[in-house]
Structure formats: structure tokens, C-alpha cells
Coordinates of C-alpha atoms in Angstrom, one line a residue:
Chain A
M236 CA 0.0 0.0 0.0
R237 CA 2.6 2.5 -1.0
S238 CA 0.2 4.2 -3.4
I239 CA -0.3 7.9 -3.0
A240 CA -3.8 8.7 -2.1
L241 CA -5.1 12.0 -3.1
S242 CA -8.6 13.5 -2.8
S243 CA -10.6 12.4 -5.8
W244 CA -13.4 14.8 -5.0
C245 CA -13.8 18.4 -4.1
Y246 CA -13.4 20.5 -1.1
G247 CA -14.2 23.6 -3.1
V248 CA -17.5 24.3 -1.5
L249 CA -16.3 23.4 1.9
F250 CA -13.1 25.3 1.9
S251 CA -14.2 28.2 -0.3
G252 CA -14.1 30.7 2.6
L253 CA -10.6 29.8 3.4
A254 CA -9.0 28.8 0.2
A255 CA -10.6 31.3 -2.1
A256 CA -10.0 30.7 -5.8
Q257 CA -6.8 28.9 -5.2
A258 CA -8.3 25.7 -4.0
P259 CA -7.6 23.0 -6.5
A260 CA -10.8 21.2 -6.7
P261 CA -13.0 19.1 -8.8
S262 CA -16.4 19.0 -7.5
A263 CA -17.7 17.6 -4.2
P264 CA -21.2 16.6 -3.5
A265 CA -22.1 19.9 -1.9
D266 CA -25.1 18.1 -0.4
Y267 CA -23.0 15.4 1.3
S268 CA -24.9 14.2 4.3
P269 CA -23.0 12.1 6.8
P270 CA -24.4 8.9 8.2
R271 CA -26.3 9.7 11.3
L272 CA -26.9 8.1 14.7
A273 CA -30.4 7.5 16.0
S274 CA -30.2 10.9 17.7
G275 CA -29.9 12.5 14.3
K276 CA -26.3 13.7 15.0
P277 CA -23.6 12.9 12.4
D278 CA -21.9 9.6 13.0
L279 CA -18.2 10.3 13.5
Q280 CA -17.4 6.9 14.9
G281 CA -14.7 4.6 13.7
L282 CA -11.0 4.5 13.3
W283 CA -9.3 7.6 11.7
S284 CA -5.7 8.3 10.8
N285 CA -3.8 11.5 10.9
A286 CA -0.8 10.1 9.0
L287 CA 0.0 13.0 6.7
L288 CA 3.2 14.1 5.1
T289 CA 2.2 17.8 5.1
P290 CA 4.2 19.7 7.7
L291 CA 2.5 21.8 10.3
E292 CA 4.4 24.9 9.1
R293 CA 4.9 25.9 5.5
P294 CA 8.5 25.2 4.4
A295 CA 10.5 28.3 3.5
D296 CA 11.0 27.2 -0.1
L297 CA 7.2 27.2 -0.5
A298 CA 6.6 30.5 1.2
D299 CA 4.7 32.0 -1.7
K300 CA 2.8 28.8 -2.5
P301 CA 0.0 28.0 -0.2
F302 CA -1.4 25.2 -2.4
L303 CA 0.0 22.3 -4.5
T304 CA -1.7 21.1 -7.6
E305 CA -2.6 17.4 -7.5
E306 CA 0.4 16.6 -9.6
E307 CA 2.7 18.6 -7.4
A308 CA 1.2 16.9 -4.4
R309 CA 1.9 13.5 -5.8
E310 CA 5.5 14.4 -6.5
Y311 CA 5.9 16.1 -3.1
A312 CA 4.6 13.0 -1.4
R313 CA 6.8 10.7 -3.4
K314 CA 9.9 12.7 -2.5
R315 CA 9.0 13.0 1.1
V316 CA 8.4 9.2 1.4
E317 CA 11.8 8.6 -0.3
T318 CA 13.8 11.0 1.7
T319 CA 12.3 10.0 5.0
N320 CA 12.6 6.3 4.4
R321 CA 14.7 5.2 7.3
D322 CA 16.0 2.2 5.4
N323 CA 18.0 4.7 3.2
R324 CA 20.0 6.0 6.1
Q325 CA 23.8 6.2 5.7
G326 CA 26.1 6.9 8.6
D327 CA 27.1 5.7 12.0
P328 CA 25.4 2.4 12.8
G329 CA 26.2 3.0 16.5
A330 CA 23.9 6.0 16.4
D331 CA 20.7 4.1 16.8
V332 CA 21.2 0.5 17.9
L333 CA 22.8 -0.8 14.7
L334 CA 20.2 0.9 12.6
A335 CA 17.6 -1.2 14.2
Y336 CA 14.9 1.5 13.9
N337 CA 14.4 0.8 10.3
D338 CA 11.4 2.0 8.3
F339 CA 9.1 -0.7 9.6
W340 CA 8.8 1.3 12.8
W341 CA 7.7 4.5 11.2
D342 CA 4.4 5.5 9.8
S343 CA 4.0 9.0 8.5
G344 CA 1.7 7.8 5.8
N345 CA 2.2 8.4 2.1
S346 CA -0.1 11.3 1.3
V347 CA -0.5 15.0 1.9
V348 CA -3.5 16.8 3.5
K349 CA -6.5 16.5 1.2
T350 CA -6.8 20.3 1.0
L351 CA -3.5 20.2 -0.9
R352 CA -2.2 23.0 1.3
T353 CA 1.6 23.2 1.8
S354 CA 1.1 23.6 5.6
L355 CA -1.4 22.4 8.1
I356 CA -1.6 25.9 9.5
V357 CA -4.2 27.8 7.6
D358 CA -4.1 31.0 9.7
P359 CA -2.1 33.1 9.9
P360 CA -2.0 33.1 6.1
N361 CA 1.7 32.6 5.9
G362 CA 1.2 29.1 7.3
R363 CA 3.6 29.6 10.2
V364 CA 3.2 29.5 14.0
P365 CA 2.8 33.2 15.1
E366 CA 5.6 34.9 16.8
L367 CA 6.0 34.3 20.5
T368 CA 5.3 37.1 23.0
E369 CA 8.3 38.5 24.9
A370 CA 7.0 36.9 28.1
A371 CA 6.8 33.5 26.4
K372 CA 10.3 33.9 25.0
Q373 CA 11.7 34.6 28.5
R374 CA 9.6 31.8 30.0
L375 CA 10.8 29.2 27.5
A376 CA 14.5 30.4 27.7
A377 CA 14.3 29.9 31.5
Q378 CA 13.3 26.2 31.3
P379 CA 16.1 23.9 32.5
P380 CA 17.5 21.6 29.7
F381 CA 16.7 17.9 29.7
S382 CA 19.2 15.7 31.3
A383 CA 19.7 12.1 32.4
D384 CA 20.1 13.0 36.1
G385 CA 16.8 11.4 36.8
P386 CA 13.5 10.3 35.2
E387 CA 11.8 13.6 35.9
R388 CA 14.5 15.5 33.9
Q389 CA 13.6 13.5 30.7
P390 CA 11.1 14.7 28.2
L391 CA 7.4 13.7 28.8
N392 CA 7.4 11.4 25.8
A393 CA 10.4 9.5 27.0
R394 CA 8.6 9.0 30.3
C395 CA 5.4 7.8 28.4
I396 CA 3.4 10.5 30.1
Y397 CA 2.4 12.7 27.2
Y398 CA 3.0 12.9 23.4
A399 CA 2.3 16.2 21.7
T400 CA 1.0 14.4 18.7
A401 CA -1.8 12.8 20.7
G402 CA -2.6 16.3 22.1
P403 CA -5.0 17.8 22.4
P404 CA -4.6 19.1 19.8
M405 CA -3.9 16.1 17.7
T406 CA -1.2 16.5 15.0
P407 CA 0.5 14.1 12.6
G408 CA 3.5 12.3 13.9
A409 CA 6.1 9.9 12.8
Y410 CA 4.1 6.9 14.0
N411 CA 0.9 5.9 16.0
N412 CA -1.3 8.3 14.1
N413 CA -4.6 6.5 14.5
Y414 CA -7.5 7.4 16.8
Q415 CA -10.8 5.7 17.6
L416 CA -13.9 7.7 18.1
V417 CA -16.9 6.4 20.0
Q418 CA -20.0 8.6 20.3
T419 CA -23.0 8.3 22.6
D420 CA -25.8 10.8 22.9
D421 CA -24.0 12.7 25.7
H422 CA -20.4 11.8 25.4
V423 CA -17.6 11.4 22.9
L424 CA -14.6 9.2 23.6
I425 CA -11.4 9.6 21.6
V426 CA -8.8 6.9 22.1
N427 CA -5.4 7.8 20.6
E428 CA -3.1 5.0 19.5
M429 CA -0.2 7.1 20.9
V430 CA 0.3 6.1 24.5
H431 CA -3.3 4.8 24.6
E432 CA -4.4 8.2 25.5
T433 CA -8.2 8.5 26.1
R434 CA -10.2 11.7 26.1
I435 CA -13.7 11.7 27.5
I436 CA -15.7 14.7 26.2
P437 CA -19.1 15.4 27.9
L438 CA -21.7 16.9 25.6
D439 CA -24.3 17.6 28.3
G440 CA -23.4 21.3 28.8
R441 CA -21.8 20.7 32.2
P442 CA -19.3 23.4 33.3
F443 CA -15.5 22.9 33.3
P444 CA -14.0 21.6 36.5
P445 CA -12.7 24.3 38.8
E446 CA -9.5 26.1 37.7
E447 CA -7.4 24.4 40.3
I448 CA -8.0 21.0 38.7
R449 CA -5.1 20.9 36.2
Q450 CA -4.6 17.9 34.0
W451 CA -1.8 16.9 31.7
R452 CA -4.2 17.0 28.8
G453 CA -6.6 19.6 30.3
S454 CA -10.4 19.1 30.5
S455 CA -12.6 19.0 27.4
R456 CA -16.2 19.9 26.9
G457 CA -18.1 19.5 23.6
H458 CA -21.2 20.7 21.8
W459 CA -22.7 20.5 18.3
E460 CA -22.8 23.5 16.0
G461 CA -25.0 22.1 13.1
D462 CA -23.2 19.0 11.9
T463 CA -19.8 20.0 13.5
L464 CA -18.7 18.7 16.8
V465 CA -16.9 21.5 18.7
V466 CA -14.7 20.7 21.6
E467 CA -13.1 23.2 23.9
T468 CA -10.2 22.4 26.2
R469 CA -8.6 24.3 29.0
N470 CA -7.2 23.7 32.6
R471 CA -4.0 22.2 31.3
R472 CA -0.9 21.9 33.5
A473 CA 1.9 24.3 32.9
D474 CA 4.2 21.5 32.0
T475 CA 2.4 20.1 29.0
P476 CA 3.0 22.9 26.5
F477 CA 2.0 22.6 22.8
R478 CA 4.5 24.5 20.7
G479 CA 5.5 26.5 23.8
S480 CA 1.9 27.2 25.0
S481 CA 1.1 28.2 28.6
E482 CA -1.3 26.7 31.1
N483 CA -3.8 29.4 30.0
M484 CA -4.1 28.0 26.5
R485 CA -7.7 27.6 25.3
L486 CA -8.1 25.2 22.5
T487 CA -11.1 24.8 20.2
E488 CA -11.3 21.8 18.0
R489 CA -13.9 21.2 15.3
F490 CA -14.8 17.8 13.8
T491 CA -16.8 17.6 10.6
R492 CA -17.4 14.5 8.5
V493 CA -17.1 15.8 5.0
A494 CA -17.1 12.4 3.2
D495 CA -17.6 8.8 4.2
D496 CA -13.8 8.5 4.5
V497 CA -12.7 12.0 5.5
L498 CA -13.1 13.7 8.9
L499 CA -12.1 17.3 8.7
Y500 CA -10.3 18.2 11.9
E501 CA -9.6 21.8 12.6
F502 CA -8.3 23.5 15.8
T503 CA -7.5 27.0 17.0
V504 CA -4.9 27.7 19.6
D505 CA -5.7 30.8 21.6
D506 CA -3.1 31.7 24.2
P507 CA -2.3 35.4 24.5
D508 CA 0.4 34.5 27.1
T509 CA 2.4 32.8 24.4
F510 CA 1.4 33.7 20.9
T511 CA 0.9 37.2 19.4
Q512 CA -2.3 36.0 17.7
P513 CA -4.5 32.9 17.7
W514 CA -3.7 30.3 15.0
T515 CA -5.6 27.7 13.2
V516 CA -4.8 24.3 11.8
Q517 CA -6.7 22.2 9.3
I518 CA -6.2 18.4 9.1
T519 CA -8.0 15.8 7.0
S520 CA -8.2 12.5 9.0
S521 CA -8.7 9.5 6.8
R522 CA -10.9 6.6 7.5
V523 CA -9.1 3.4 8.3
Q524 CA -10.9 0.4 6.8
D525 CA -10.6 -3.2 7.8
E526 CA -7.8 -2.6 10.3
L527 CA -7.7 -2.5 14.1
M528 CA -5.8 -0.3 16.5
Y529 CA -3.7 -2.1 19.0
E530 CA -2.7 -1.2 22.6
Y531 CA 0.5 0.8 22.8
A532 CA 1.8 0.0 26.2
C533 CA 4.5 2.7 26.3
H534 CA 5.2 2.8 30.0
E535 CA 4.9 -0.9 30.6
G536 CA 7.6 -1.5 27.9
N537 CA 9.8 1.5 28.7
K538 CA 13.1 -0.3 28.8
A539 CA 14.7 2.8 27.2
M540 CA 14.5 4.8 30.5
Y541 CA 16.7 2.2 32.1
G542 CA 19.1 2.5 29.2
I543 CA 19.1 6.3 29.3
L544 CA 19.7 6.6 33.0
G545 CA 21.9 3.5 33.4
G546 CA 24.0 4.7 30.4
A547 CA 24.5 8.1 32.0
R548 CA 25.6 6.5 35.3
L549 CA 28.0 4.2 33.5
E550 CA 29.6 7.2 31.7
E551 CA 30.0 9.0 35.0
R552 CA 31.7 6.0 36.5
R553 CA 34.0 5.7 33.5
A554 CA 34.8 9.4 33.7
A555 CA 35.6 9.1 37.4
D556 CA 37.8 6.1 36.8
A557 CA 39.7 7.9 34.1
A558 CA 40.3 10.9 36.3
K559 CA 41.9 8.7 39.0
Chain B
M142 CA -15.8 0.3 -5.7
K143 CA -17.2 -1.4 -2.7
R144 CA -16.9 1.8 -0.8
I145 CA -18.8 3.8 -3.4
G146 CA -21.5 1.2 -3.4
L147 CA -21.9 1.5 0.3
A148 CA -21.9 5.2 0.2
L149 CA -24.6 5.2 -2.4
A150 CA -26.7 2.8 -0.4
G151 CA -26.3 5.1 2.6
L152 CA -27.5 8.1 0.6
L153 CA -30.4 6.2 -0.8
S154 CA -31.5 5.0 2.6
L155 CA -31.3 8.5 3.9
A156 CA -33.4 9.8 1.0
A157 CA -35.9 7.1 1.5
C158 CA -36.2 7.6 5.3
G159 CA -35.6 11.3 5.8
P160 CA -33.9 12.6 8.8
A161 CA -34.1 10.2 11.8
A162 CA -36.3 11.3 14.6
P163 CA -34.4 11.8 17.9
P164 CA -34.7 8.6 19.9
A165 CA -36.5 8.6 23.1
A166 CA -34.4 6.7 25.6
Q167 CA -36.4 3.6 26.2
S168 CA -37.2 2.5 29.6
D169 CA -38.2 -1.0 30.5
S170 CA -40.8 -0.5 33.2
A171 CA -40.8 -4.1 34.3
S172 CA -37.1 -4.3 35.0
G173 CA -36.5 -0.6 35.5
I174 CA -33.5 -0.6 33.2
E175 CA -32.8 1.9 30.4
R176 CA -32.3 0.7 26.9
T177 CA -30.4 2.2 24.0
A178 CA -31.9 3.0 20.6
D179 CA -31.2 -0.6 19.4
G180 CA -33.1 -2.1 22.3
K181 CA -30.1 -3.3 24.2
P182 CA -29.7 -2.6 27.9
D183 CA -28.0 0.8 28.3
L184 CA -24.7 0.2 30.2
N185 CA -23.4 3.7 29.5
G186 CA -22.1 5.4 32.6
I187 CA -19.4 5.6 35.3
W188 CA -19.3 2.5 37.5
Q189 CA -17.3 1.6 40.5
A190 CA -16.9 -1.4 42.8
L191 CA -17.4 -0.9 46.6
V192 CA -16.1 -4.2 47.8
P193 CA -12.4 -3.9 48.7
A194 CA -11.4 -6.8 46.5
N195 CA -8.3 -5.1 45.1
W196 CA -6.5 -5.8 48.4
D197 CA -7.4 -9.4 48.2
I198 CA -10.1 -11.1 46.2
R199 CA -10.3 -13.9 48.8
P200 CA -12.0 -13.5 52.2
H201 CA -9.6 -11.6 54.4
E202 CA -9.4 -9.8 57.8
A203 CA -8.2 -6.3 58.2
R204 CA -4.4 -6.0 57.9
P205 CA -1.9 -3.4 58.9
A206 CA -0.3 -0.9 56.5
P207 CA 2.8 -2.0 54.7
L208 CA 4.6 0.9 56.2
A209 CA 4.1 1.6 59.9
M210 CA 4.2 5.4 59.3
L211 CA 1.0 5.2 57.3
G212 CA -0.8 4.0 60.5
A213 CA -4.5 3.2 60.2
S214 CA -4.9 5.3 57.1
G215 CA -2.8 2.7 55.1
A216 CA -4.4 -0.4 56.7
E217 CA -6.2 -2.9 54.5
P218 CA -10.0 -3.0 54.8
P219 CA -11.5 -6.4 55.4
S220 CA -13.8 -8.2 53.0
L221 CA -15.6 -11.5 52.6
G222 CA -14.2 -11.6 49.1
I223 CA -15.6 -12.0 45.7
V224 CA -14.6 -15.6 44.9
D225 CA -17.5 -18.0 44.7
G226 CA -16.9 -20.6 47.4
G227 CA -14.1 -18.4 48.8
E228 CA -11.2 -20.5 47.5
I229 CA -9.1 -20.2 44.4
P230 CA -8.3 -23.7 43.0
Y231 CA -4.6 -23.3 42.5
L232 CA -2.5 -26.1 41.2
P233 CA 0.2 -27.1 43.8
A234 CA 3.1 -25.3 42.2
A235 CA 0.9 -22.2 41.6
L236 CA -0.2 -22.2 45.2
E237 CA 3.5 -22.0 46.2
Q238 CA 4.0 -19.2 43.7
Q239 CA 1.0 -17.3 45.2
R240 CA 2.5 -17.6 48.7
Q241 CA 5.8 -16.2 47.5
N242 CA 4.0 -13.4 45.7
Y243 CA 2.1 -12.6 48.9
A244 CA 5.2 -12.5 51.0
N245 CA 6.8 -10.0 48.6
R246 CA 3.6 -8.3 47.5
F247 CA 4.5 -4.8 48.3
E248 CA 7.5 -5.0 46.0
L249 CA 6.0 -7.1 43.2
D250 CA 2.5 -5.9 42.7
P251 CA 2.3 -4.4 39.2
E252 CA -0.1 -1.8 40.4
R253 CA 2.8 -0.2 42.3
K254 CA 4.6 0.3 39.0
C255 CA 1.6 1.9 37.3
F256 CA 1.2 -0.9 34.9
M257 CA -2.2 -1.4 33.2
P258 CA -4.1 -3.8 35.5
G259 CA -5.6 -6.3 33.1
I260 CA -9.0 -8.1 33.4
P261 CA -10.8 -8.7 35.8
R262 CA -8.7 -6.6 38.2
A263 CA -9.4 -3.3 36.4
T264 CA -13.1 -3.7 37.3
Y265 CA -12.7 -3.7 41.1
M266 CA -9.8 -1.3 41.6
P267 CA -10.8 1.5 44.0
Q268 CA -11.2 3.9 41.1
P269 CA -14.1 4.3 38.7
F270 CA -14.4 3.2 35.1
Q271 CA -16.6 4.5 32.3
L272 CA -18.4 2.3 29.8
F273 CA -19.2 3.7 26.3
Q274 CA -21.9 1.8 24.3
S275 CA -23.1 3.0 21.0
G276 CA -24.6 0.1 19.0
D277 CA -21.6 -2.2 18.3
N278 CA -19.1 0.4 19.4
I279 CA -18.3 -0.5 23.0
S280 CA -15.2 0.6 24.9
I281 CA -14.3 0.7 28.5
V282 CA -12.0 3.4 30.0
Y283 CA -10.5 2.8 33.4
Q284 CA -9.3 5.8 35.5
F285 CA -6.3 3.8 36.8
A286 CA -3.4 4.3 34.5
N287 CA -5.8 5.5 31.8
A288 CA -6.2 1.9 30.8
V289 CA -8.7 1.3 27.9
R290 CA -10.0 -1.6 25.9
P291 CA -12.4 -1.9 23.0
I292 CA -15.0 -4.7 23.1
Y293 CA -15.1 -6.2 19.6
M294 CA -18.8 -7.0 18.9
K295 CA -17.8 -8.4 15.5
D296 CA -15.3 -11.2 15.5
P297 CA -11.9 -9.5 14.8
G298 CA -10.2 -12.8 14.3
P299 CA -7.3 -14.2 16.3
A300 CA -5.3 -11.7 18.5
P301 CA -1.9 -10.9 16.8
T302 CA -0.1 -10.7 20.2
S303 CA -0.8 -10.3 23.9
F304 CA -2.0 -7.1 25.5
W305 CA -2.0 -5.7 29.0
M306 CA -5.7 -5.2 28.8
G307 CA -6.3 -8.3 26.7
W308 CA -8.3 -9.0 23.6
S309 CA -12.0 -8.6 24.3
V310 CA -14.7 -10.1 22.0
G311 CA -18.3 -9.4 23.1
R312 CA -21.8 -10.6 22.4
W313 CA -25.2 -10.2 23.9
E314 CA -26.9 -13.1 25.5
G315 CA -30.4 -11.8 26.1
D316 CA -29.9 -8.7 28.3
T317 CA -26.4 -9.7 29.4
L318 CA -23.2 -8.4 27.7
V319 CA -20.8 -11.3 27.6
V320 CA -17.1 -10.6 26.9
E321 CA -14.5 -13.3 26.3
V322 CA -11.0 -11.9 27.2
T323 CA -7.9 -13.7 26.1
N324 CA -4.3 -12.9 25.2
Q325 CA -3.5 -11.0 28.5
K326 CA 0.0 -10.5 29.8
P327 CA 1.2 -12.9 32.5
E328 CA 2.6 -10.0 34.4
T329 CA -0.7 -8.7 35.7
W330 CA -2.1 -9.8 39.0
L331 CA -5.6 -10.3 40.3
D332 CA -5.2 -8.2 43.4
R333 CA -2.5 -6.7 45.8
A334 CA -2.2 -10.1 47.5
G335 CA -0.3 -11.8 44.8
N336 CA -3.2 -13.8 43.3
F337 CA -2.1 -14.3 39.7
H338 CA -2.6 -16.1 36.4
S339 CA -0.5 -17.0 33.3
G340 CA -0.7 -15.8 29.7
E341 CA -3.2 -18.6 29.1
L342 CA -5.9 -17.0 31.2
R343 CA -9.4 -16.9 29.6
V344 CA -11.9 -14.7 31.3
E345 CA -15.6 -14.8 30.5
E346 CA -17.2 -11.6 31.8
R347 CA -20.9 -11.1 32.2
Y348 CA -22.4 -7.6 32.6
T349 CA -26.1 -7.6 33.7
L350 CA -28.0 -4.5 34.8
M351 CA -29.8 -5.2 38.1
G352 CA -31.6 -1.9 38.0
P353 CA -30.9 1.6 36.8
N354 CA -27.9 2.1 39.0
H355 CA -26.5 -1.3 39.7
L356 CA -24.6 -3.6 37.3
L357 CA -23.8 -7.2 38.2
Y358 CA -20.3 -8.2 37.2
E359 CA -19.5 -11.9 37.0
A360 CA -16.3 -13.4 35.6
T361 CA -15.3 -17.0 35.1
L362 CA -11.5 -17.6 35.1
E363 CA -9.9 -20.5 33.3
D364 CA -6.2 -21.1 33.2
P365 CA -4.9 -24.7 33.0
K366 CA -1.4 -23.6 33.9
V367 CA -2.4 -22.1 37.2
F368 CA -5.9 -23.4 38.3
S369 CA -7.2 -26.9 38.6
R370 CA -10.7 -25.9 37.3
P371 CA -12.6 -22.8 36.2
W372 CA -13.7 -20.6 39.0
K373 CA -15.9 -17.6 39.3
I374 CA -16.0 -14.1 40.9
S375 CA -19.0 -11.9 41.2
L376 CA -19.7 -8.4 42.6
P377 CA -22.1 -5.6 42.1
L378 CA -20.9 -2.3 40.5
Y379 CA -22.5 1.0 41.5
R380 CA -23.3 3.9 39.2
R381 CA -21.5 7.1 40.3
L382 CA -24.5 9.4 40.8
E383 CA -22.8 12.7 41.5
A384 CA -24.1 15.2 39.0
N385 CA -20.6 16.2 38.1
A386 CA -19.1 12.7 38.1
E387 CA -16.4 12.3 35.5
L388 CA -13.2 10.3 35.1
L389 CA -10.2 12.5 35.9
E390 CA -6.6 11.9 35.0
F391 CA -4.8 9.3 37.0
K392 CA -1.6 9.3 35.0
C393 CA 0.4 7.4 37.6
V394 CA 3.8 7.2 35.8
P395 CA 5.3 10.1 37.8
F396 CA 4.1 8.3 41.0
A397 CA 6.0 5.2 40.1
E398 CA 9.2 6.6 38.7
E399 CA 11.1 6.5 42.0
V400 CA 10.1 2.9 42.5
L401 CA 11.2 1.9 39.0
Y402 CA 14.1 4.2 38.3
G403 CA 15.2 5.7 41.6
P404 CA 18.4 3.6 41.9
L405 CA 19.5 4.9 38.5
R406 CA 19.2 8.5 39.6
K407 CA 22.4 10.6 39.7
G408 CA 24.0 10.5 43.1
Y409 CA 21.8 7.6 44.3
A410 CA 23.3 6.5 47.7
G411 CA 21.1 3.5 48.5
E412 CA 21.6 -0.1 47.6
K413 CA 22.9 -0.8 44.1
P414 CA 20.1 -1.9 41.8

């Protein structure tokens, strides 16, 4: 399945407000109506994948080109797959366990976002994360660097506590891009493949927990706006930043089923303590057919932490011995 | 092509039927249980066990805390247990293993390491879990360690490997949700007292609503490597009725890191790992 999948139908109507005349688009059924639950709400359930080659930020060499044509997109995807193929690595075999992490372990997909944009960020229009505020620059510069002194000095993903790609917000990563959505009348459950994260989103209009209840992934509340599921998240801990965000980040996600096999996933990051303006991302999640998502027991299998810490202690002992 | 055909069929059925009317949650006045739109018992909700089986699923007296400084607050609550007949039918070698586990339980219990608890233990840990049921889409999320498992209501075929939370295949038998759980990790325990199983454990779970707010949980455990015959546990689960009840994060990795990695910390002065 190394074929390069591109949208065969149109997002012209859907994206017209955002993409203006530049959207490359044949024609979508403007009257697409998603399958519905007994409640009448769109059925968003199933397994979806965010494996996309499109970068979050527009690359410098495409600064003046917000969209690719279908042909350009095919070529872009082909090159990205080729250059990121881990089996093509040259270099020091000692750098990663005798090149054991071959391409089998990676899954960035083989296609670009179906909007054919050159970045997942759609606003600001330059496709880049907005500039940080002065306060945020100082805050981030003051953070202590990671070290192997102890487990708590390691990054959250090395500790299997939190992966930015599972979010919220969810963004494409190098592997484990699937998520399963279960939807009842008053709740939505999103299970991310990455670190078996689960997010339970009440739809019953209940208030957020009190401000002092801080969670690694915040607290989420959802509601329907027409056929779009809107999810707001706040109350995050200060130590789970997304692209440098603060604990005051307010995140708004929007899920819209725009085709049987496409879930349009958009989010806006609003964090005046960190970014000089809000910014918005647009991702097309693809339906995963005839496959299952398996448990990713990151912490239970975290032998790497023993290696990282034990290796550092060994180096210290060797250095001490050499100094004698 | 198959996909297009299905999509067309979907559109046609929509055109034929028009927008679906919002469903009235059905209530079964005879049994007092709610039903989902498809007529199945509605198991949605946040559930929790009250019986202190996580300390020991067998009948047990109150026991002191593992550390004296915890005093009465860390002591183990007593219970008449959840094992039918009170006794777990261990094979002789397994019984010896269980005794060793018990003697070293405070060090060896995987709960201490923040490992996903497996089935059935996840059901009666002293933390809630939430069941999501939407037609054939059924998943259970446990607050402890954010453990989660899908219940496959259509046969997914054989499990490709083993999982901490097992491989769960479900079906309805009348008003009872029956789940066959296989392919669990041998590392999980059944409680803090060292009761255990092997990777060959098969669990048949049965979820039956007893009323609007009570769910009967029964599980039969079969493991020819460890037990001489199948045996059964049963306990009621209680719906969490607080208006604001919700699962909160219990990401316990940070609570377990000292236990797991402390001896590898820079400047560690205790016993060598």
C-alpha cells in the first residue's frame, strides 16, 4: 500500500471561505450528508488516521505557494516518502542501535493533506506559528534543559506521560497516528493510538472543573454546531506545552465529517500569554478500513528509560575512573 | 468500488427515510432498566466497585499498612471476598508461587509500577471506570493508568499478540453483555495479595443490569497452567451518581518513577540496583 492517495473529490465548497479561488478542486457533492446516529447527529465513529506528510508549518521554499496542484502533491509525497525512508540511512550504525529502527517502525503515511495545502496551519495566512510574545520567549528560555540525572528530567514522551501528537490538539507524527472515536448521545470518547491516551468529552453542557483541577491534557467539553462537533479544552498543566503554549491555552477543535472516508479536523490555539495571535490548523483525517488499532503500552515496555539513566551513570563512573 | 456502493446505499436509505427522529431513551418499566436505541440494555455510565477486592479477592481480615508510618490510614480494609466458594483452585506449584507473591507483594505488585491492571482486576480497583456503548461500538476506559480496551462485537479474528488489557470479544446473551477476554500479559495480578494467572488465562465476563444504578459483574477464570478448574467471581458495580461525576486523569507514571528508576538517579546513595 505505497500508493499515493489524493482526494478524488472536491473540497471547493467546503473550503471556499478559506482557500478562495486557489483551492484545486474538482467537485464535491455539496449536499453530502454524513451517516447519522439514531439521535440525528452525524456519526463520526470509527478509526481515523492523521498520518500525513504535510508539515505543520509551510516550508521556506514554498513561502509563496499555499497550495499544491494534484500533480505537485503526488510528486511532493513521493519525494517525502523517499527522503524520510529510514532504510535509506547512511552513517554511523552506532547512532541508533545498529540501525535497528528501520522504516518498519515509522508510519508518516504516504499522502498529503486533502486540502492540498503546503502547511497544516491555515491561519495566519503565511502558514507559520505566530511569533511568541516577549513573556513567552523569556519563560521558555528559563526552562532547564533535559538531562539524564533522573527520570523527571527526561522529556514527557520519553517518560510515556504525554506525546504532543496525541494532544490535544492532535497532529500528525512519525508513528501511531490512529485514533478511535466512540460517540454516545451525551459523550464522545477519543482513544489515541499514541500512549493509549483517552479523552472523554461530555456533551451535556456541564461546566468545566474548577480552575485548580489541572490535568496533563486539560479538560474538554463538547457541543454541536450544526453537523460539526466543537470541543473546547482548558485547565492544562503548565508542564504540557504545545509549541510552547502556557497553562492558559484555550483550545477549540472542530470535527466535521465531509465524506464517508474523511473527517475534517480543525483546531484553533488561543493563548495570549504565548502567541501574538490565535492560530488555526486544518487536518483531514482518513478513515481506516478493515484494520484494528492495538494497545500501545509505552510505560509498561519502557526499557529505554533504564538505558538512558543507566548509560549516563556508566559514563559518569568511567569518567571518574579515568580521572583517577 | 465497494466503498462507493456502500456510500450510495447510505444516501439512498437517507433519501428514503428522511432525517431520523431523535430517539426517546427507552425505559423498561418491568425491569427498571434503560435501553439504547437498538433495544439493548444501556450500560453507559461511570461505574465503581465498593467491595475492597483489590486488596485481596479472597475473604480476608483487616491487615496493617505495609509501612508503619501510614498508620490506620494505610491499613487494608477487610472483606468477605468476591470468589464463589471463597477458595481459588490453584495447582500445587501455583499455590506455592502465590505464597511467594504474597510474601513479597509490596514490591512485586504491578499496580505499584503503574502498569495497566488487566481483566478482571481493572473492574474492582478502587477507582471508577466508564463504559461507552453506541450500538456495536463499545469501549471501557479505566481511571487507573488511563487503561482502555475496545470490546469487539464483531469477530476480529485471532489476536496478533498479547496485550496488558487483553483481547476482548463481546456478544449479547439476552440482556447480558458477555465478553471473552484472552491474550493477556502474564505480568498482571488479580489483586494486591499476589493472586495471579498465566498468559493462558481466559476470562468470560458477564455484565447484567440489576436496575438503573446497579450492574452485576460476573467473571469465570480458566487457566490450565495455574488453576485446577474454572472458578468464578461476582460483585455488584455501582453507578456514580454525583451530578458532576467524570473520570479524571490518574496518570500514575510520575508516582511510580522513584520505585522503578530511583536507583539509577544521579548521586543515588542507596543499595545498588
